[in-house]
Amino acid sequence: MIPPLSLITVSGMPDLANSRIRLRMLRYFQVLADELHFGRAATRLNISQPPLSMQIKELEEILDVALFERSSRKVALTRAGKVLKAEVDRILSATEQSLNYVRQIGRSEQHNINIGVIGSALWGPLLTRMKAFGDASPGISWTLRELGQQEQTEALLARTIDIAINRNVIPHLSPRLRCQLIAHESVWVAVHESDPLCQRQAVSLHDLTSRPFISLSFAHSDFARQVYDSCLAQGISPPIAHQVYEPQTALALVSVGSGVALLPESCALIHWPGVRFIRPLETVPADLYALWYDEPLPDHLARFLQALRG
């Protein structure tokens, strides 16, 4: 087994050979270990192949171990290379998280709030509350990044955003994150304006089983899966005709009669031609939550969260 990169000699001083290893060298190794092809790895790193080969050769010389088996047909990791790959993934991930944490501290000191948000959250009162907070808090700015649910979790854990705004998050919340409810909302039914259901004030989800469903992508949205599971729990198995990433795409399909969609009620604030929203008799939640990393919050972030609750 190769020695860990933090090897300490008997004298207590760091191993001088290991001190020659730089993060760039480890990054080059990581990419080559991912690609197992010098050409593709060099392209990813935006360098030519010779400096990549030189860095890998130097790393092998420093560690005094072969990390790759090379032949005219393939490049493969040795056993030592596989061990180093796992260690390097851990080291570089921890390094990136630490650096992002420092950046986050810098943003806090500058009173800038970096927010990850799903697009549909902005159609309700949320933006009005955020603007009111900004107007009442000179010197505090905020920026938005539209991120999917999984992307938000990754960004919070990597400390690249301060706050995330999402729907129905509790069942899938990471133990390192905290959340608070900021707005109650339910799912409504979007149908084409020519649909006979438009004559009703409310409909049962059971009335929709003969119509094709347009759903948000399960792979992109935990909320979409929760809506579908709510239907199954009530004995309804929606025939999904399309899965899309954005509510606007779902509304576009509804507007040409391609099916019905179950979307947060705030989507009804968008006056999409040819689309009508109807309240369902059954309640399917689409509540909005704010999420943040589980640690004491600076005062301005705590006040911002309070403002989001309205």
PDB file of C-alpha atoms in Angstrom:
ATOM      1  CA  MET A   1       0.000   0.000   0.000  1.00  0.00           C
ATOM      2  CA  ILE A   2       1.315   3.457  -0.821  1.00  0.00           C
ATOM      3  CA  PRO A   3       2.087   5.748   2.138  1.00  0.00           C
ATOM      4  CA  PRO A   4      -0.382   8.574   2.873  1.00  0.00           C
ATOM      5  CA  LEU A   5       0.573  11.961   1.497  1.00  0.00           C
ATOM      6  CA  SER A   6       0.835  13.347   5.019  1.00  0.00           C
ATOM      7  CA  LEU A   7       3.630  10.880   5.937  1.00  0.00           C
ATOM      8  CA  ILE A   8       5.695  11.978   8.950  1.00  0.00           C
ATOM      9  CA  THR A   9       9.248  10.717   9.398  1.00  0.00           C
ATOM     10  CA  VAL A  10      10.690   9.392  12.636  1.00  0.00           C
ATOM     11  CA  SER A  11      12.236  12.772  13.334  1.00  0.00           C
ATOM     12  CA  GLY A  12       8.772  14.362  13.201  1.00  0.00           C
ATOM     13  CA  MET A  13       9.575  16.425  10.095  1.00  0.00           C
ATOM     14  CA  PRO A  14       7.481  16.117   6.908  1.00  0.00           C
ATOM     15  CA  ASP A  15       8.916  13.805   4.273  1.00  0.00           C
ATOM     16  CA  LEU A  16      10.893  16.037   1.890  1.00  0.00           C
ATOM     17  CA  ALA A  17       9.891  14.038  -1.178  1.00  0.00           C
ATOM     18  CA  ASN A  18       6.207  14.421  -0.394  1.00  0.00           C
ATOM     19  CA  SER A  19       6.675  18.164   0.015  1.00  0.00           C
ATOM     20  CA  ARG A  20       7.399  18.328  -3.727  1.00  0.00           C
ATOM     21  CA  ILE A  21       3.839  17.216  -4.515  1.00  0.00           C
ATOM     22  CA  ARG A  22       1.582  20.090  -5.548  1.00  0.00           C
ATOM     23  CA  LEU A  23      -2.210  20.285  -5.894  1.00  0.00           C
ATOM     24  CA  ARG A  24      -1.863  20.748  -9.648  1.00  0.00           C
ATOM     25  CA  MET A  25       0.027  17.471  -9.888  1.00  0.00           C
ATOM     26  CA  LEU A  26      -2.723  15.699  -7.954  1.00  0.00           C
ATOM     27  CA  ARG A  27      -5.387  17.282 -10.137  1.00  0.00           C
ATOM     28  CA  TYR A  28      -3.600  16.048 -13.271  1.00  0.00           C
ATOM     29  CA  PHE A  29      -3.434  12.560 -11.785  1.00  0.00           C
ATOM     30  CA  GLN A  30      -7.152  12.675 -10.841  1.00  0.00           C
ATOM     31  CA  VAL A  31      -8.268  13.614 -14.350  1.00  0.00           C
ATOM     32  CA  LEU A  32      -6.072  10.995 -16.002  1.00  0.00           C
ATOM     33  CA  ALA A  33      -7.358   8.381 -13.540  1.00  0.00           C
ATOM     34  CA  ASP A  34     -10.910   9.368 -14.537  1.00  0.00           C
ATOM     35  CA  GLU A  35     -10.297   9.324 -18.284  1.00  0.00           C
ATOM     36  CA  LEU A  36      -7.625   6.581 -18.555  1.00  0.00           C
ATOM     37  CA  HIS A  37      -6.595   8.270 -21.781  1.00  0.00           C
ATOM     38  CA  PHE A  38      -3.831  10.861 -22.053  1.00  0.00           C
ATOM     39  CA  GLY A  39      -5.435  12.704 -24.965  1.00  0.00           C
ATOM     40  CA  ARG A  40      -8.851  13.091 -23.327  1.00  0.00           C
ATOM     41  CA  ALA A  41      -7.290  14.006 -19.984  1.00  0.00           C
ATOM     42  CA  ALA A  42      -5.118  16.688 -21.595  1.00  0.00           C
ATOM     43  CA  THR A  43      -8.169  18.110 -23.366  1.00  0.00           C
ATOM     44  CA  ARG A  44     -10.113  18.293 -20.094  1.00  0.00           C
ATOM     45  CA  LEU A  45      -7.181  20.036 -18.432  1.00  0.00           C
ATOM     46  CA  ASN A  46      -6.710  22.370 -21.407  1.00  0.00           C
ATOM     47  CA  ILE A  47      -3.038  21.445 -21.747  1.00  0.00           C
ATOM     48  CA  SER A  48      -0.998  19.418 -24.231  1.00  0.00           C
ATOM     49  CA  GLN A  49      -0.038  15.809 -23.551  1.00  0.00           C
ATOM     50  CA  PRO A  50       3.727  16.289 -22.859  1.00  0.00           C
ATOM     51  CA  PRO A  51       3.326  18.364 -19.658  1.00  0.00           C
ATOM     52  CA  LEU A  52       0.658  15.938 -18.452  1.00  0.00           C
ATOM     53  CA  SER A  53       2.993  12.991 -19.012  1.00  0.00           C
ATOM     54  CA  MET A  54       5.826  14.831 -17.253  1.00  0.00           C
ATOM     55  CA  GLN A  55       3.681  15.595 -14.196  1.00  0.00           C
ATOM     56  CA  ILE A  56       2.515  11.987 -13.909  1.00  0.00           C
ATOM     57  CA  LYS A  57       6.061  10.697 -14.304  1.00  0.00           C
ATOM     58  CA  GLU A  58       7.307  13.081 -11.610  1.00  0.00           C
ATOM     59  CA  LEU A  59       4.520  12.026  -9.240  1.00  0.00           C
ATOM     60  CA  GLU A  60       5.435   8.362  -9.738  1.00  0.00           C
ATOM     61  CA  GLU A  61       9.092   9.147  -9.089  1.00  0.00           C
ATOM     62  CA  ILE A  62       8.293  11.055  -5.885  1.00  0.00           C
ATOM     63  CA  LEU A  63       6.109   8.228  -4.571  1.00  0.00           C
ATOM     64  CA  ASP A  64       8.479   5.585  -5.968  1.00  0.00           C
ATOM     65  CA  VAL A  65       5.553   3.565  -7.301  1.00  0.00           C
ATOM     66  CA  ALA A  66       3.889   2.963 -10.668  1.00  0.00           C
ATOM     67  CA  LEU A  67       0.415   4.489 -10.750  1.00  0.00           C
ATOM     68  CA  PHE A  68      -0.591   3.478 -14.283  1.00  0.00           C
ATOM     69  CA  GLU A  69      -0.080   0.466 -16.500  1.00  0.00           C
ATOM     70  CA  ARG A  70       0.562   1.786 -19.998  1.00  0.00           C
ATOM     71  CA  SER A  71       0.376  -0.076 -23.289  1.00  0.00           C
ATOM     72  CA  SER A  72      -0.236   0.854 -26.894  1.00  0.00           C
ATOM     73  CA  ARG A  73      -3.906  -0.049 -26.444  1.00  0.00           C
ATOM     74  CA  LYS A  74      -4.892   1.201 -23.008  1.00  0.00           C
ATOM     75  CA  VAL A  75      -4.033   3.011 -19.804  1.00  0.00           C
ATOM     76  CA  ALA A  76      -5.065   1.352 -16.533  1.00  0.00           C
ATOM     77  CA  LEU A  77      -4.584   2.124 -12.855  1.00  0.00           C
ATOM     78  CA  THR A  78      -2.320  -0.089 -10.807  1.00  0.00           C
ATOM     79  CA  ARG A  79      -3.433  -1.159  -7.335  1.00  0.00           C
ATOM     80  CA  ALA A  80      -1.408   1.722  -5.900  1.00  0.00           C
ATOM     81  CA  GLY A  81      -3.008   4.053  -8.441  1.00  0.00           C
ATOM     82  CA  LYS A  82      -6.506   3.006  -7.356  1.00  0.00           C
ATOM     83  CA  VAL A  83      -5.647   3.696  -3.715  1.00  0.00           C
ATOM     84  CA  LEU A  84      -4.164   7.073  -4.598  1.00  0.00           C
ATOM     85  CA  LYS A  85      -7.237   7.942  -6.689  1.00  0.00           C
ATOM     86  CA  ALA A  86      -9.500   7.442  -3.670  1.00  0.00           C
ATOM     87  CA  GLU A  87      -7.162   9.525  -1.492  1.00  0.00           C
ATOM     88  CA  VAL A  88      -6.839  12.316  -4.060  1.00  0.00           C
ATOM     89  CA  ASP A  89     -10.618  12.505  -4.543  1.00  0.00           C
ATOM     90  CA  ARG A  90     -10.974  12.960  -0.789  1.00  0.00           C
ATOM     91  CA  ILE A  91      -8.132  15.489  -0.520  1.00  0.00           C
ATOM     92  CA  LEU A  92      -9.236  17.683  -3.425  1.00  0.00           C
ATOM     93  CA  SER A  93     -12.888  17.578  -2.367  1.00  0.00           C
ATOM     94  CA  ALA A  94     -11.966  18.641   1.168  1.00  0.00           C
ATOM     95  CA  THR A  95      -9.675  21.350  -0.200  1.00  0.00           C
ATOM     96  CA  GLU A  96     -12.383  22.738  -2.463  1.00  0.00           C
ATOM     97  CA  GLN A  97     -14.929  22.716   0.358  1.00  0.00           C
ATOM     98  CA  SER A  98     -12.505  24.519   2.676  1.00  0.00           C
ATOM     99  CA  LEU A  99     -11.733  27.190   0.079  1.00  0.00           C
ATOM    100  CA  ASN A 100     -15.422  27.664  -0.674  1.00  0.00           C
ATOM    101  CA  TYR A 101     -16.058  28.040   3.049  1.00  0.00           C
ATOM    102  CA  VAL A 102     -13.490  30.830   3.174  1.00  0.00           C
ATOM    103  CA  ARG A 103     -15.236  32.486   0.224  1.00  0.00           C
ATOM    104  CA  GLN A 104     -18.539  32.142   2.061  1.00  0.00           C
ATOM    105  CA  ILE A 105     -17.051  33.841   5.130  1.00  0.00           C
ATOM    106  CA  GLY A 106     -15.851  36.625   2.850  1.00  0.00           C
ATOM    107  CA  ARG A 107     -19.339  37.038   1.391  1.00  0.00           C
ATOM    108  CA  SER A 108     -20.789  37.178   4.897  1.00  0.00           C
ATOM    109  CA  GLU A 109     -18.313  39.873   5.885  1.00  0.00           C
ATOM    110  CA  GLN A 110     -19.325  41.818   2.781  1.00  0.00           C
ATOM    111  CA  HIS A 111     -23.017  41.184   3.567  1.00  0.00           C
ATOM    112  CA  ASN A 112     -23.708  39.510   0.221  1.00  0.00           C
ATOM    113  CA  ILE A 113     -26.213  36.626   0.183  1.00  0.00           C
ATOM    114  CA  ASN A 114     -25.832  33.996  -2.536  1.00  0.00           C
ATOM    115  CA  ILE A 115     -29.154  32.196  -3.066  1.00  0.00           C
ATOM    116  CA  GLY A 116     -29.930  29.006  -4.983  1.00  0.00           C
ATOM    117  CA  VAL A 117     -33.565  28.800  -6.039  1.00  0.00           C
ATOM    118  CA  ILE A 118     -35.949  26.756  -8.166  1.00  0.00           C
ATOM    119  CA  GLY A 119     -37.533  28.937 -10.829  1.00  0.00           C
ATOM    120  CA  SER A 120     -41.168  28.325  -9.884  1.00  0.00           C
ATOM    121  CA  ALA A 121     -40.527  29.729  -6.383  1.00  0.00           C
ATOM    122  CA  LEU A 122     -40.141  33.207  -7.877  1.00  0.00           C
ATOM    123  CA  TRP A 123     -43.701  33.407  -9.218  1.00  0.00           C
ATOM    124  CA  GLY A 124     -45.261  33.905  -5.777  1.00  0.00           C
ATOM    125  CA  PRO A 125     -44.577  36.523  -3.094  1.00  0.00           C
ATOM    126  CA  LEU A 126     -40.954  35.476  -2.552  1.00  0.00           C
ATOM    127  CA  LEU A 127     -39.322  38.113  -4.772  1.00  0.00           C
ATOM    128  CA  THR A 128     -41.440  40.850  -3.202  1.00  0.00           C
ATOM    129  CA  ARG A 129     -40.255  39.796   0.269  1.00  0.00           C
ATOM    130  CA  MET A 130     -36.635  39.675  -0.866  1.00  0.00           C
ATOM    131  CA  LYS A 131     -36.868  43.135  -2.427  1.00  0.00           C
ATOM    132  CA  ALA A 132     -38.496  44.522   0.722  1.00  0.00           C
ATOM    133  CA  PHE A 133     -35.650  43.088   2.784  1.00  0.00           C
ATOM    134  CA  GLY A 134     -33.081  44.686   0.481  1.00  0.00           C
ATOM    135  CA  ASP A 135     -34.843  48.055   0.612  1.00  0.00           C
ATOM    136  CA  ALA A 136     -34.905  47.944   4.411  1.00  0.00           C
ATOM    137  CA  SER A 137     -31.290  46.714   4.731  1.00  0.00           C
ATOM    138  CA  PRO A 138     -28.822  49.112   3.080  1.00  0.00           C
ATOM    139  CA  GLY A 139     -25.444  47.531   2.495  1.00  0.00           C
ATOM    140  CA  ILE A 140     -26.817  43.995   2.091  1.00  0.00           C
ATOM    141  CA  SER A 141     -27.060  42.604  -1.438  1.00  0.00           C
ATOM    142  CA  TRP A 142     -28.276  39.277  -2.763  1.00  0.00           C
ATOM    143  CA  THR A 143     -27.783  37.308  -5.966  1.00  0.00           C
ATOM    144  CA  LEU A 144     -29.832  34.436  -7.387  1.00  0.00           C
ATOM    145  CA  ARG A 145     -28.705  31.204  -9.048  1.00  0.00           C
ATOM    146  CA  GLU A 146     -31.397  29.000 -10.544  1.00  0.00           C
ATOM    147  CA  LEU A 147     -30.529  25.460  -9.425  1.00  0.00           C
ATOM    148  CA  GLY A 148     -32.332  22.120  -9.381  1.00  0.00           C
ATOM    149  CA  GLN A 149     -32.983  20.390  -6.072  1.00  0.00           C
ATOM    150  CA  GLN A 150     -29.941  18.096  -6.112  1.00  0.00           C
ATOM    151  CA  GLU A 151     -27.731  20.950  -7.334  1.00  0.00           C
ATOM    152  CA  GLN A 152     -28.884  23.066  -4.405  1.00  0.00           C
ATOM    153  CA  THR A 153     -27.906  20.392  -1.883  1.00  0.00           C
ATOM    154  CA  GLU A 154     -24.478  20.000  -3.472  1.00  0.00           C
ATOM    155  CA  ALA A 155     -23.948  23.775  -3.533  1.00  0.00           C
ATOM    156  CA  LEU A 156     -24.928  24.156   0.140  1.00  0.00           C
ATOM    157  CA  LEU A 157     -22.593  21.357   1.202  1.00  0.00           C
ATOM    158  CA  ALA A 158     -19.799  22.836  -0.926  1.00  0.00           C
ATOM    159  CA  ARG A 159     -20.515  26.283   0.599  1.00  0.00           C
ATOM    160  CA  THR A 160     -20.933  27.957  -2.806  1.00  0.00           C
ATOM    161  CA  ILE A 161     -24.378  29.291  -1.837  1.00  0.00           C
ATOM    162  CA  ASP A 162     -25.665  30.575   1.510  1.00  0.00           C
ATOM    163  CA  ILE A 163     -29.384  29.834   1.224  1.00  0.00           C
ATOM    164  CA  ALA A 164     -31.429  27.485  -0.976  1.00  0.00           C
ATOM    165  CA  ILE A 165     -35.150  27.729  -1.691  1.00  0.00           C
ATOM    166  CA  ASN A 166     -36.932  24.519  -2.583  1.00  0.00           C
ATOM    167  CA  ARG A 167     -40.194  22.577  -2.315  1.00  0.00           C
ATOM    168  CA  ASN A 168     -41.180  19.697   0.008  1.00  0.00           C
ATOM    169  CA  VAL A 169     -37.593  19.106   1.088  1.00  0.00           C
ATOM    170  CA  ILE A 170     -37.974  17.412   4.477  1.00  0.00           C
ATOM    171  CA  PRO A 171     -38.059  13.744   3.343  1.00  0.00           C
ATOM    172  CA  HIS A 172     -34.745  14.155   1.516  1.00  0.00           C
ATOM    173  CA  LEU A 173     -32.952  16.633   3.768  1.00  0.00           C
ATOM    174  CA  SER A 174     -29.260  15.998   4.405  1.00  0.00           C
ATOM    175  CA  PRO A 175     -28.385  15.730   8.127  1.00  0.00           C
ATOM    176  CA  ARG A 176     -25.892  18.567   7.594  1.00  0.00           C
ATOM    177  CA  LEU A 177     -28.605  20.973   6.453  1.00  0.00           C
ATOM    178  CA  ARG A 178     -31.367  22.826   8.253  1.00  0.00           C
ATOM    179  CA  CYS A 179     -34.620  24.165   6.842  1.00  0.00           C
ATOM    180  CA  GLN A 180     -37.600  26.337   7.646  1.00  0.00           C
ATOM    181  CA  LEU A 181     -41.020  26.621   6.042  1.00  0.00           C
ATOM    182  CA  ILE A 182     -41.435  29.955   4.297  1.00  0.00           C
ATOM    183  CA  ALA A 183     -44.730  29.519   2.393  1.00  0.00           C
ATOM    184  CA  HIS A 184     -47.605  27.036   2.233  1.00  0.00           C
ATOM    185  CA  GLU A 185     -48.618  26.121  -1.290  1.00  0.00           C
ATOM    186  CA  SER A 186     -50.535  23.310  -2.991  1.00  0.00           C
ATOM    187  CA  VAL A 187     -50.560  21.667  -6.385  1.00  0.00           C
ATOM    188  CA  TRP A 188     -53.197  22.764  -8.906  1.00  0.00           C
ATOM    189  CA  VAL A 189     -54.225  21.181 -12.204  1.00  0.00           C
ATOM    190  CA  ALA A 190     -53.263  22.885 -15.468  1.00  0.00           C
ATOM    191  CA  VAL A 191     -55.577  21.929 -18.351  1.00  0.00           C
ATOM    192  CA  HIS A 192     -56.243  23.186 -21.871  1.00  0.00           C
ATOM    193  CA  GLU A 193     -58.969  25.833 -22.033  1.00  0.00           C
ATOM    194  CA  SER A 194     -61.114  23.585 -24.258  1.00  0.00           C
ATOM    195  CA  ASP A 195     -61.160  20.775 -21.679  1.00  0.00           C
ATOM    196  CA  PRO A 196     -64.668  20.190 -20.224  1.00  0.00           C
ATOM    197  CA  LEU A 197     -63.063  20.228 -16.760  1.00  0.00           C
ATOM    198  CA  CYS A 198     -62.754  24.015 -17.133  1.00  0.00           C
ATOM    199  CA  GLN A 199     -66.477  24.245 -16.360  1.00  0.00           C
ATOM    200  CA  ARG A 200     -65.823  23.123 -12.784  1.00  0.00           C
ATOM    201  CA  GLN A 201     -64.599  25.058  -9.770  1.00  0.00           C
ATOM    202  CA  ALA A 202     -62.655  22.039  -8.515  1.00  0.00           C
ATOM    203  CA  VAL A 203     -61.824  18.560  -9.772  1.00  0.00           C
ATOM    204  CA  SER A 204     -60.793  15.263  -8.252  1.00  0.00           C
ATOM    205  CA  LEU A 205     -57.472  13.813  -9.309  1.00  0.00           C
ATOM    206  CA  HIS A 206     -59.449  10.681 -10.184  1.00  0.00           C
ATOM    207  CA  ASP A 207     -61.053  12.701 -13.009  1.00  0.00           C
ATOM    208  CA  LEU A 208     -57.667  13.014 -14.682  1.00  0.00           C
ATOM    209  CA  THR A 209     -56.780   9.339 -15.118  1.00  0.00           C
ATOM    210  CA  SER A 210     -57.933   9.239 -18.750  1.00  0.00           C
ATOM    211  CA  ARG A 211     -55.727  12.186 -19.717  1.00  0.00           C
ATOM    212  CA  PRO A 212     -52.004  12.082 -20.520  1.00  0.00           C
ATOM    213  CA  PHE A 213     -49.858  13.647 -17.799  1.00  0.00           C
ATOM    214  CA  ILE A 214     -47.040  16.110 -18.286  1.00  0.00           C
ATOM    215  CA  SER A 215     -44.660  15.810 -15.345  1.00  0.00           C
ATOM    216  CA  LEU A 216     -41.501  17.521 -14.230  1.00  0.00           C
ATOM    217  CA  SER A 217     -38.526  15.196 -14.593  1.00  0.00           C
ATOM    218  CA  PHE A 218     -38.100  12.705 -11.751  1.00  0.00           C
ATOM    219  CA  ALA A 219     -34.341  12.774 -12.292  1.00  0.00           C
ATOM    220  CA  HIS A 220     -34.255  16.563 -11.996  1.00  0.00           C
ATOM    221  CA  SER A 221     -36.832  17.156  -9.253  1.00  0.00           C
ATOM    222  CA  ASP A 222     -37.626  15.269  -6.038  1.00  0.00           C
ATOM    223  CA  PHE A 223     -40.785  17.370  -5.895  1.00  0.00           C
ATOM    224  CA  ALA A 224     -42.035  15.779  -9.142  1.00  0.00           C
ATOM    225  CA  ARG A 225     -41.567  12.313  -7.676  1.00  0.00           C
ATOM    226  CA  GLN A 226     -43.431  13.371  -4.501  1.00  0.00           C
ATOM    227  CA  VAL A 227     -46.383  14.638  -6.551  1.00  0.00           C
ATOM    228  CA  TYR A 228     -46.514  11.356  -8.449  1.00  0.00           C
ATOM    229  CA  ASP A 229     -46.262   9.339  -5.208  1.00  0.00           C
ATOM    230  CA  SER A 230     -49.135  11.406  -3.741  1.00  0.00           C
ATOM    231  CA  CYS A 231     -51.265  10.350  -6.691  1.00  0.00           C
ATOM    232  CA  LEU A 232     -50.318   6.699  -6.207  1.00  0.00           C
ATOM    233  CA  ALA A 233     -51.178   6.929  -2.499  1.00  0.00           C
ATOM    234  CA  GLN A 234     -54.701   8.017  -3.490  1.00  0.00           C
ATOM    235  CA  GLY A 235     -55.108   5.119  -5.894  1.00  0.00           C
ATOM    236  CA  ILE A 236     -54.321   7.112  -9.027  1.00  0.00           C
ATOM    237  CA  SER A 237     -51.686   6.007 -11.513  1.00  0.00           C
ATOM    238  CA  PRO A 238     -51.146   8.945 -13.897  1.00  0.00           C
ATOM    239  CA  PRO A 239     -50.152   7.923 -17.447  1.00  0.00           C
ATOM    240  CA  ILE A 240     -47.080  10.124 -17.961  1.00  0.00           C
ATOM    241  CA  ALA A 241     -46.727  11.191 -21.587  1.00  0.00           C
ATOM    242  CA  HIS A 242     -43.881  13.711 -21.134  1.00  0.00           C
ATOM    243  CA  GLN A 243     -41.255  14.553 -18.517  1.00  0.00           C
ATOM    244  CA  VAL A 244     -39.775  18.060 -18.703  1.00  0.00           C
ATOM    245  CA  TYR A 245     -37.307  20.142 -16.702  1.00  0.00           C
ATOM    246  CA  GLU A 246     -39.188  23.432 -16.366  1.00  0.00           C
ATOM    247  CA  PRO A 247     -42.820  24.326 -15.508  1.00  0.00           C
ATOM    248  CA  GLN A 248     -42.854  26.666 -18.504  1.00  0.00           C
ATOM    249  CA  THR A 249     -42.239  23.692 -20.794  1.00  0.00           C
ATOM    250  CA  ALA A 250     -45.084  21.794 -19.151  1.00  0.00           C
ATOM    251  CA  LEU A 251     -47.392  24.782 -19.627  1.00  0.00           C
ATOM    252  CA  ALA A 252     -46.399  25.056 -23.285  1.00  0.00           C
ATOM    253  CA  LEU A 253     -47.396  21.411 -23.816  1.00  0.00           C
ATOM    254  CA  VAL A 254     -50.682  21.922 -21.952  1.00  0.00           C
ATOM    255  CA  SER A 255     -51.412  24.977 -24.129  1.00  0.00           C
ATOM    256  CA  VAL A 256     -51.444  22.835 -27.288  1.00  0.00           C
ATOM    257  CA  GLY A 257     -53.590  20.098 -25.731  1.00  0.00           C
ATOM    258  CA  SER A 258     -50.828  17.538 -25.142  1.00  0.00           C
ATOM    259  CA  GLY A 259     -52.044  16.678 -21.635  1.00  0.00           C
ATOM    260  CA  VAL A 260     -52.581  17.977 -18.118  1.00  0.00           C
ATOM    261  CA  ALA A 261     -49.985  18.966 -15.530  1.00  0.00           C
ATOM    262  CA  LEU A 262     -49.894  19.108 -11.736  1.00  0.00           C
ATOM    263  CA  LEU A 263     -47.958  22.256 -10.827  1.00  0.00           C
ATOM    264  CA  PRO A 264     -47.575  24.575  -7.819  1.00  0.00           C
ATOM    265  CA  GLU A 265     -50.500  26.980  -7.562  1.00  0.00           C
ATOM    266  CA  SER A 266     -48.186  29.984  -7.972  1.00  0.00           C
ATOM    267  CA  CYS A 267     -47.712  28.857 -11.588  1.00  0.00           C
ATOM    268  CA  ALA A 268     -51.275  30.080 -12.135  1.00  0.00           C
ATOM    269  CA  LEU A 269     -49.925  33.621 -11.787  1.00  0.00           C
ATOM    270  CA  ILE A 270     -48.418  33.165 -15.255  1.00  0.00           C
ATOM    271  CA  HIS A 271     -51.132  33.915 -17.790  1.00  0.00           C
ATOM    272  CA  TRP A 272     -50.244  31.278 -20.357  1.00  0.00           C
ATOM    273  CA  PRO A 273     -52.462  31.396 -23.494  1.00  0.00           C
ATOM    274  CA  GLY A 274     -54.778  28.421 -23.740  1.00  0.00           C
ATOM    275  CA  VAL A 275     -54.183  27.187 -20.177  1.00  0.00           C
ATOM    276  CA  ARG A 276     -56.578  27.163 -17.224  1.00  0.00           C
ATOM    277  CA  PHE A 277     -55.754  26.204 -13.625  1.00  0.00           C
ATOM    278  CA  ILE A 278     -58.273  24.279 -11.493  1.00  0.00           C
ATOM    279  CA  ARG A 279     -58.069  23.523  -7.781  1.00  0.00           C
ATOM    280  CA  PRO A 280     -58.031  19.779  -6.987  1.00  0.00           C
ATOM    281  CA  LEU A 281     -60.291  18.377  -4.267  1.00  0.00           C
ATOM    282  CA  GLU A 282     -57.326  16.440  -2.863  1.00  0.00           C
ATOM    283  CA  THR A 283     -54.483  18.343  -1.223  1.00  0.00           C
ATOM    284  CA  VAL A 284     -51.012  17.742  -2.652  1.00  0.00           C
ATOM    285  CA  PRO A 285     -48.472  20.005  -0.908  1.00  0.00           C
ATOM    286  CA  ALA A 286     -46.000  22.196  -2.776  1.00  0.00           C
ATOM    287  CA  ASP A 287     -44.651  24.073   0.246  1.00  0.00           C
ATOM    288  CA  LEU A 288     -41.595  26.299  -0.051  1.00  0.00           C
ATOM    289  CA  TYR A 289     -38.656  25.870   2.311  1.00  0.00           C
ATOM    290  CA  ALA A 290     -35.434  27.759   2.890  1.00  0.00           C
ATOM    291  CA  LEU A 291     -32.339  25.596   3.510  1.00  0.00           C
ATOM    292  CA  TRP A 292     -28.899  26.418   4.876  1.00  0.00           C
ATOM    293  CA  TYR A 293     -25.785  24.679   6.179  1.00  0.00           C
ATOM    294  CA  ASP A 294     -26.117  23.595   9.808  1.00  0.00           C
ATOM    295  CA  GLU A 295     -24.009  26.184  11.608  1.00  0.00           C
ATOM    296  CA  PRO A 296     -24.614  29.477  13.453  1.00  0.00           C
ATOM    297  CA  LEU A 297     -25.822  32.097  10.988  1.00  0.00           C
ATOM    298  CA  PRO A 298     -24.519  35.665  10.751  1.00  0.00           C
ATOM    299  CA  ASP A 299     -27.072  38.237  11.848  1.00  0.00           C
ATOM    300  CA  HIS A 300     -27.873  39.440   8.332  1.00  0.00           C
ATOM    301  CA  LEU A 301     -28.636  35.871   7.145  1.00  0.00           C
ATOM    302  CA  ALA A 302     -30.860  35.239  10.154  1.00  0.00           C
ATOM    303  CA  ARG A 303     -32.759  38.466   9.396  1.00  0.00           C
ATOM    304  CA  PHE A 304     -33.026  37.473   5.730  1.00  0.00           C
ATOM    305  CA  LEU A 305     -34.600  34.119   6.664  1.00  0.00           C
ATOM    306  CA  GLN A 306     -37.061  35.935   8.899  1.00  0.00           C
ATOM    307  CA  ALA A 307     -37.989  38.215   5.988  1.00  0.00           C
ATOM    308  CA  LEU A 308     -38.646  35.222   3.716  1.00  0.00           C
ATOM    309  CA  ARG A 309     -41.414  34.059   6.063  1.00  0.00           C
ATOM    310  CA  GLY A 310     -43.250  37.322   5.430  1.00  0.00           C
TER     311      GLY A 310
END
